[in-house]
Amino acid sequence: MGNILKKKGWRYSMALSLIWGVSLAGLKASLQRLQLEYVDVVFANRPDNNTPMEEIVRAMTHVINQGMAMYWGTSRWSAMEIMEAYSVARQFNMIPPVCEQAEYHLFQREKVEVQLPELYHKIGVGAMTWSPLACGIISGKYGNGVPESSRASLKCYQWLKEKIISEEGRKQQGKLKDLSPIAERLGCTLPQLAVAWCLRNEGVSSVLLGSSNPEQLIENLGAIQVLPKMTSHIVNEIDNILGNKPYSKKDYRS
C-alpha cells in the first residue's frame, strides 16, 4: 500500500485503527510500512477496560504532539465512554477525540441516530460510519437466497449466512424489495440509495465503503449524485417501509 501511494502521488486522507488499546510501536510500524510521516486520524478501536481512561487520552495526545497524527477518534465506544474521554482531556488539558467509528445502515440506527447526536451537538464529535450495506445484505444479491459466489457462502462467513436465512433476515430482504421502487424512481441502484441514506444524516462526517472489485466501488461512489435527491419526503417514505426509526429525546419533546 505504501509503495502504491508513493508511486501514484495521490492526494488523500489517511486513518489508522489501533485494536485493543493504544500501541505506539504499532502505530510507528504502520507509518513506516505506509511510508508516511503522519496520518490524519488515528482510532482507538474498541474500548480497553483494563487501561485507565487518562492513560488512553494521554497516549493519544502524545501521538498528536509527536506529529504522528492530526486528530484521534474512537471506534465502537459507547457515548458514555466517549464523554469520559472528553472530560478527562479537558480536566488535564489534553486532546479529546473528534469522531467515533460506528456501524450504521438501514437496519442499524440506534447508536448513530439517538446516542451520538447529543455528543455531536454538545462537544462536536462526528460519526465516521461503516458497513453501509450491512456486509452486503443491503446489496440486493441475497433476495433469493445465498449465491455460491457470494461472501455469505464462504465457510468463514457462516454467521452471515445464518443471519440472512433467519426469519429476521427474510423480513429485511422483503423490506429491501419494497425499497427498490424508490431507488428506481430516483434513478439509482439499491446500494446507492443505502449509502446516500447514510450520508444524509447531519452527524455523519463520512461513510466507509468496502468493495471487492472496482465496479462495486464505482457504483457505491455514485451515491454522491443521489444525495441531493434525499428529500424529507423520500426519507419519510423509507422510514415507513423500514418501520425501525428510533425515538430520540427530540421526538418525545415534540
mmCIF file of C-alpha atoms in Angstrom:
data_model
loop_
_atom_site.group_PDB
_atom_site.id
_atom_site.type_symbol
_atom_site.label_atom_id
_atom_site.label_comp_id
_atom_site.label_asym_id
_atom_site.label_seq_id
_atom_site.Cartn_x
_atom_site.Cartn_y
_atom_site.Cartn_z
ATOM 1 C CA MET A 1 0.000 0.000 0.000
ATOM 2 C CA GLY A 2 2.800 2.398 0.896
ATOM 3 C CA ASN A 3 4.593 1.750 -2.396
ATOM 4 C CA ILE A 4 1.387 2.308 -4.392
ATOM 5 C CA LEU A 5 0.572 5.586 -2.645
ATOM 6 C CA LYS A 6 4.106 6.860 -3.139
ATOM 7 C CA LYS A 7 4.240 5.814 -6.809
ATOM 8 C CA LYS A 8 0.847 7.309 -7.702
ATOM 9 C CA GLY A 9 1.353 10.536 -5.778
ATOM 10 C CA TRP A 10 -2.340 10.616 -4.854
ATOM 11 C CA ARG A 11 -3.792 13.258 -2.545
ATOM 12 C CA TYR A 12 -5.749 11.501 0.179
ATOM 13 C CA SER A 13 -6.795 11.461 3.821
ATOM 14 C CA MET A 14 -5.455 8.524 5.828
ATOM 15 C CA ALA A 15 -6.713 6.965 9.036
ATOM 16 C CA LEU A 16 -5.270 4.147 11.123
ATOM 17 C CA SER A 17 -7.047 1.991 13.672
ATOM 18 C CA LEU A 18 -5.306 0.588 16.748
ATOM 19 C CA ILE A 19 -7.002 -2.539 18.122
ATOM 20 C CA TRP A 20 -7.350 -3.206 21.850
ATOM 21 C CA GLY A 21 -5.702 -0.191 23.352
ATOM 22 C CA VAL A 22 -3.035 2.222 22.218
ATOM 23 C CA SER A 23 0.168 0.738 20.784
ATOM 24 C CA LEU A 24 2.683 3.457 19.902
ATOM 25 C CA ALA A 25 5.099 0.873 18.478
ATOM 26 C CA GLY A 26 2.304 -0.488 16.264
ATOM 27 C CA LEU A 27 1.453 2.991 15.028
ATOM 28 C CA LYS A 28 5.107 3.760 14.195
ATOM 29 C CA ALA A 29 5.421 0.449 12.336
ATOM 30 C CA SER A 30 2.259 1.176 10.330
ATOM 31 C CA LEU A 31 3.547 4.617 9.378
ATOM 32 C CA GLN A 32 6.817 3.094 8.228
ATOM 33 C CA ARG A 33 5.034 0.495 6.084
ATOM 34 C CA LEU A 34 2.821 3.179 4.556
ATOM 35 C CA GLN A 35 5.876 5.413 4.076
ATOM 36 C CA LEU A 36 4.068 8.263 5.802
ATOM 37 C CA GLU A 37 5.176 10.704 8.465
ATOM 38 C CA TYR A 38 1.679 11.037 9.898
ATOM 39 C CA VAL A 39 -1.992 10.144 9.364
ATOM 40 C CA ASP A 40 -4.976 12.457 9.571
ATOM 41 C CA VAL A 41 -6.818 10.413 12.197
ATOM 42 C CA VAL A 42 -5.794 7.541 14.458
ATOM 43 C CA PHE A 43 -8.537 5.449 16.075
ATOM 44 C CA ALA A 44 -8.643 3.539 19.351
ATOM 45 C CA ASN A 45 -10.600 0.505 18.168
ATOM 46 C CA ARG A 46 -12.875 -0.893 20.900
ATOM 47 C CA PRO A 47 -12.622 0.385 24.475
ATOM 48 C CA ASP A 48 -9.833 -1.057 26.629
ATOM 49 C CA ASN A 49 -11.392 -1.710 30.038
ATOM 50 C CA ASN A 50 -8.018 -2.711 31.515
ATOM 51 C CA THR A 51 -6.447 0.687 30.881
ATOM 52 C CA PRO A 52 -7.459 3.852 32.769
ATOM 53 C CA MET A 53 -9.078 6.444 30.519
ATOM 54 C CA GLU A 54 -6.464 9.021 31.491
ATOM 55 C CA GLU A 55 -3.682 6.792 30.087
ATOM 56 C CA ILE A 56 -5.528 6.319 26.788
ATOM 57 C CA VAL A 57 -6.169 10.048 26.355
ATOM 58 C CA ARG A 58 -2.605 10.869 27.396
ATOM 59 C CA ALA A 59 -1.191 8.382 24.864
ATOM 60 C CA MET A 60 -3.340 9.761 22.058
ATOM 61 C CA THR A 61 -2.343 13.308 22.983
ATOM 62 C CA HIS A 62 1.307 12.193 22.849
ATOM 63 C CA VAL A 63 0.764 10.692 19.386
ATOM 64 C CA ILE A 64 -0.612 14.006 18.119
ATOM 65 C CA ASN A 65 2.048 16.113 19.842
ATOM 66 C CA GLN A 66 4.742 13.917 18.285
ATOM 67 C CA GLY A 67 3.332 14.650 14.849
ATOM 68 C CA MET A 68 2.189 11.093 14.090
ATOM 69 C CA ALA A 69 -1.467 12.116 13.685
ATOM 70 C CA MET A 70 -3.517 15.286 13.462
ATOM 71 C CA TYR A 71 -6.548 14.003 15.369
ATOM 72 C CA TRP A 72 -7.702 10.915 17.243
ATOM 73 C CA GLY A 73 -11.026 9.182 17.407
ATOM 74 C CA THR A 74 -12.760 6.161 18.859
ATOM 75 C CA SER A 75 -14.256 3.044 17.332
ATOM 76 C CA ARG A 76 -17.123 1.034 18.841
ATOM 77 C CA TRP A 77 -17.050 3.112 22.013
ATOM 78 C CA SER A 78 -20.237 3.918 23.886
ATOM 79 C CA ALA A 79 -21.423 7.515 24.210
ATOM 80 C CA MET A 80 -20.591 7.373 27.917
ATOM 81 C CA GLU A 81 -17.008 6.253 27.227
ATOM 82 C CA ILE A 82 -16.520 8.990 24.638
ATOM 83 C CA MET A 83 -17.847 11.580 27.075
ATOM 84 C CA GLU A 84 -15.473 10.274 29.735
ATOM 85 C CA ALA A 85 -12.513 10.669 27.361
ATOM 86 C CA TYR A 86 -13.622 14.203 26.548
ATOM 87 C CA SER A 87 -13.977 15.097 30.258
ATOM 88 C CA VAL A 88 -10.542 13.647 31.085
ATOM 89 C CA ALA A 89 -8.977 15.598 28.204
ATOM 90 C CA ARG A 90 -10.496 18.849 29.390
ATOM 91 C CA GLN A 91 -9.555 18.181 33.033
ATOM 92 C CA PHE A 92 -5.873 17.586 32.278
ATOM 93 C CA ASN A 93 -5.526 19.958 29.304
ATOM 94 C CA MET A 94 -5.143 17.128 26.778
ATOM 95 C CA ILE A 95 -6.641 16.470 23.339
ATOM 96 C CA PRO A 96 -10.151 14.933 23.173
ATOM 97 C CA PRO A 97 -11.451 12.565 20.464
ATOM 98 C CA VAL A 98 -13.133 14.186 17.465
ATOM 99 C CA CYS A 99 -15.086 11.295 15.918
ATOM 100 C CA GLU A 100 -16.487 7.824 16.503
ATOM 101 C CA GLN A 101 -16.489 4.913 14.076
ATOM 102 C CA ALA A 102 -19.910 3.287 14.316
ATOM 103 C CA GLU A 103 -21.880 0.732 12.348
ATOM 104 C CA TYR A 104 -24.724 2.473 10.540
ATOM 105 C CA HIS A 105 -27.099 1.269 7.868
ATOM 106 C CA LEU A 106 -30.797 0.869 7.149
ATOM 107 C CA PHE A 107 -31.136 -1.874 9.780
ATOM 108 C CA GLN A 108 -28.725 -0.481 12.417
ATOM 109 C CA ARG A 109 -29.738 3.003 13.566
ATOM 110 C CA GLU A 110 -29.947 3.376 17.360
ATOM 111 C CA LYS A 111 -26.394 4.489 18.158
ATOM 112 C CA VAL A 112 -25.881 6.994 15.348
ATOM 113 C CA GLU A 113 -29.380 8.472 15.460
ATOM 114 C CA VAL A 114 -30.020 8.540 19.218
ATOM 115 C CA GLN A 115 -26.809 8.226 21.241
ATOM 116 C CA LEU A 116 -24.265 10.134 19.146
ATOM 117 C CA PRO A 117 -26.295 13.260 18.189
ATOM 118 C CA GLU A 118 -26.117 14.521 21.768
ATOM 119 C CA LEU A 119 -22.312 14.317 21.613
ATOM 120 C CA TYR A 120 -22.348 15.853 18.159
ATOM 121 C CA HIS A 121 -24.207 18.934 19.379
ATOM 122 C CA LYS A 122 -22.515 19.213 22.787
ATOM 123 C CA ILE A 123 -18.843 18.521 22.067
ATOM 124 C CA GLY A 124 -18.640 18.306 18.270
ATOM 125 C CA VAL A 125 -17.914 14.570 17.957
ATOM 126 C CA GLY A 126 -18.810 13.405 14.447
ATOM 127 C CA ALA A 127 -19.577 9.916 13.176
ATOM 128 C CA MET A 128 -17.422 8.034 10.668
ATOM 129 C CA THR A 129 -19.807 5.203 9.862
ATOM 130 C CA TRP A 130 -19.010 1.779 8.439
ATOM 131 C CA SER A 131 -20.863 -1.112 6.787
ATOM 132 C CA PRO A 132 -23.491 0.975 4.933
ATOM 133 C CA LEU A 133 -24.574 -2.168 3.076
ATOM 134 C CA ALA A 134 -24.601 -4.363 6.213
ATOM 135 C CA CYS A 135 -21.886 -6.765 4.981
ATOM 136 C CA GLY A 136 -23.630 -6.979 1.606
ATOM 137 C CA ILE A 137 -27.090 -7.757 2.981
ATOM 138 C CA ILE A 138 -28.428 -4.493 1.508
ATOM 139 C CA SER A 139 -26.789 -5.078 -1.888
ATOM 140 C CA GLY A 140 -29.849 -6.952 -3.136
ATOM 141 C CA LYS A 141 -27.940 -10.099 -4.061
ATOM 142 C CA TYR A 142 -29.474 -12.139 -1.245
ATOM 143 C CA GLY A 143 -33.091 -11.585 -2.265
ATOM 144 C CA ASN A 144 -33.461 -15.193 -3.436
ATOM 145 C CA GLY A 145 -31.105 -16.916 -1.011
ATOM 146 C CA VAL A 146 -27.322 -17.129 -0.783
ATOM 147 C CA PRO A 147 -25.498 -17.310 -4.158
ATOM 148 C CA GLU A 148 -22.496 -19.658 -4.296
ATOM 149 C CA SER A 149 -20.153 -16.853 -5.339
ATOM 150 C CA SER A 150 -21.163 -14.514 -2.516
ATOM 151 C CA ARG A 151 -19.318 -13.714 0.707
ATOM 152 C CA ALA A 152 -22.015 -15.406 2.787
ATOM 153 C CA SER A 153 -21.305 -18.724 1.023
ATOM 154 C CA LEU A 154 -17.769 -18.852 2.427
ATOM 155 C CA LYS A 155 -17.133 -21.079 5.433
ATOM 156 C CA CYS A 156 -15.666 -18.252 7.486
ATOM 157 C CA TYR A 157 -18.860 -16.243 6.954
ATOM 158 C CA GLN A 158 -21.264 -18.868 8.251
ATOM 159 C CA TRP A 159 -22.578 -16.302 10.752
ATOM 160 C CA LEU A 160 -23.584 -14.028 7.880
ATOM 161 C CA LYS A 161 -25.377 -16.827 6.058
ATOM 162 C CA GLU A 162 -27.312 -17.734 9.207
ATOM 163 C CA LYS A 163 -28.259 -14.089 9.634
ATOM 164 C CA ILE A 164 -29.551 -13.848 6.060
ATOM 165 C CA ILE A 165 -31.646 -17.026 6.138
ATOM 166 C CA SER A 166 -33.073 -16.299 9.594
ATOM 167 C CA GLU A 167 -36.632 -15.056 10.000
ATOM 168 C CA GLU A 168 -35.375 -11.529 10.639
ATOM 169 C CA GLY A 169 -33.104 -11.777 7.602
ATOM 170 C CA ARG A 170 -36.031 -12.764 5.372
ATOM 171 C CA LYS A 171 -38.037 -9.810 6.696
ATOM 172 C CA GLN A 172 -35.144 -7.494 5.862
ATOM 173 C CA GLN A 173 -34.972 -8.811 2.302
ATOM 174 C CA GLY A 174 -38.706 -8.176 1.976
ATOM 175 C CA LYS A 175 -38.217 -4.556 3.051
ATOM 176 C CA LEU A 176 -35.381 -4.158 0.564
ATOM 177 C CA LYS A 177 -37.714 -5.290 -2.225
ATOM 178 C CA ASP A 178 -40.179 -2.613 -1.093
ATOM 179 C CA LEU A 179 -37.388 -0.030 -1.252
ATOM 180 C CA SER A 180 -36.403 -0.957 -4.810
ATOM 181 C CA PRO A 181 -39.182 1.154 -6.440
ATOM 182 C CA ILE A 182 -37.858 4.217 -4.596
ATOM 183 C CA ALA A 183 -34.377 3.562 -5.975
ATOM 184 C CA GLU A 184 -35.794 3.156 -9.468
ATOM 185 C CA ARG A 185 -37.726 6.406 -9.114
ATOM 186 C CA LEU A 186 -34.536 8.236 -8.118
ATOM 187 C CA GLY A 187 -32.611 6.643 -10.974
ATOM 188 C CA CYS A 188 -30.155 4.759 -8.782
ATOM 189 C CA THR A 189 -29.366 1.276 -7.511
ATOM 190 C CA LEU A 190 -30.369 -0.042 -4.093
ATOM 191 C CA PRO A 191 -26.749 0.155 -2.768
ATOM 192 C CA GLN A 192 -26.504 3.780 -3.942
ATOM 193 C CA LEU A 193 -29.758 4.595 -2.156
ATOM 194 C CA ALA A 194 -28.499 2.937 1.030
ATOM 195 C CA VAL A 195 -25.185 4.832 1.016
ATOM 196 C CA ALA A 196 -26.907 8.150 0.244
ATOM 197 C CA TRP A 197 -29.329 7.481 3.111
ATOM 198 C CA CYS A 198 -26.339 7.236 5.468
ATOM 199 C CA LEU A 199 -24.721 10.381 4.077
ATOM 200 C CA ARG A 200 -27.876 12.463 4.514
ATOM 201 C CA ASN A 201 -27.526 12.312 8.331
ATOM 202 C CA GLU A 202 -26.081 15.643 9.547
ATOM 203 C CA GLY A 203 -23.991 13.925 12.236
ATOM 204 C CA VAL A 204 -22.267 11.610 9.734
ATOM 205 C CA SER A 205 -18.893 13.039 8.726
ATOM 206 C CA SER A 206 -18.066 10.249 6.274
ATOM 207 C CA VAL A 207 -19.128 6.759 5.220
ATOM 208 C CA LEU A 208 -16.535 3.986 4.957
ATOM 209 C CA LEU A 209 -17.032 1.842 1.853
ATOM 210 C CA GLY A 210 -15.856 -1.730 1.419
ATOM 211 C CA SER A 211 -15.684 -3.167 -2.107
ATOM 212 C CA SER A 212 -14.371 -6.419 -3.522
ATOM 213 C CA ASN A 213 -13.831 -5.028 -7.041
ATOM 214 C CA PRO A 214 -13.552 -1.647 -8.835
ATOM 215 C CA GLU A 215 -17.083 -1.929 -10.248
ATOM 216 C CA GLN A 216 -18.613 -2.091 -6.758
ATOM 217 C CA LEU A 217 -16.589 0.916 -5.637
ATOM 218 C CA ILE A 218 -17.631 2.983 -8.661
ATOM 219 C CA GLU A 219 -21.271 2.042 -8.089
ATOM 220 C CA ASN A 220 -21.135 2.984 -4.402
ATOM 221 C CA LEU A 221 -19.472 6.314 -5.175
ATOM 222 C CA GLY A 222 -22.477 7.091 -7.370
ATOM 223 C CA ALA A 223 -24.377 7.685 -4.114
ATOM 224 C CA ILE A 224 -22.952 11.219 -4.121
ATOM 225 C CA GLN A 225 -25.214 12.006 -7.087
ATOM 226 C CA VAL A 226 -28.213 10.593 -5.211
ATOM 227 C CA LEU A 227 -27.652 12.621 -2.031
ATOM 228 C CA PRO A 228 -29.361 15.835 -3.318
ATOM 229 C CA LYS A 229 -32.459 13.739 -4.049
ATOM 230 C CA MET A 230 -32.788 12.570 -0.439
ATOM 231 C CA THR A 231 -35.616 14.962 0.454
ATOM 232 C CA SER A 232 -37.560 14.762 3.704
ATOM 233 C CA HIS A 233 -40.404 13.170 1.737
ATOM 234 C CA ILE A 234 -38.129 10.402 0.426
ATOM 235 C CA VAL A 235 -36.595 9.820 3.873
ATOM 236 C CA ASN A 236 -40.061 9.572 5.449
ATOM 237 C CA GLU A 237 -41.092 7.124 2.744
ATOM 238 C CA ILE A 238 -38.062 4.962 3.531
ATOM 239 C CA ASP A 239 -38.784 5.180 7.270
ATOM 240 C CA ASN A 240 -42.356 3.997 6.719
ATOM 241 C CA ILE A 241 -41.108 0.927 4.863
ATOM 242 C CA LEU A 242 -38.364 0.096 7.366
ATOM 243 C CA GLY A 243 -40.529 0.694 10.442
ATOM 244 C CA ASN A 244 -37.457 0.896 12.677
ATOM 245 C CA LYS A 245 -36.877 4.612 13.236
ATOM 246 C CA PRO A 246 -35.589 5.004 16.807
ATOM 247 C CA TYR A 247 -37.086 7.657 19.053
ATOM 248 C CA SER A 248 -34.821 10.372 20.430
ATOM 249 C CA LYS A 249 -35.381 12.939 23.180
ATOM 250 C CA LYS A 250 -36.247 15.431 20.459
ATOM 251 C CA ASP A 251 -39.090 13.190 19.247
ATOM 252 C CA TYR A 252 -40.544 12.925 22.749
ATOM 253 C CA ARG A 253 -40.402 16.706 23.265
ATOM 254 C CA SER A 254 -42.232 17.335 20.033
#
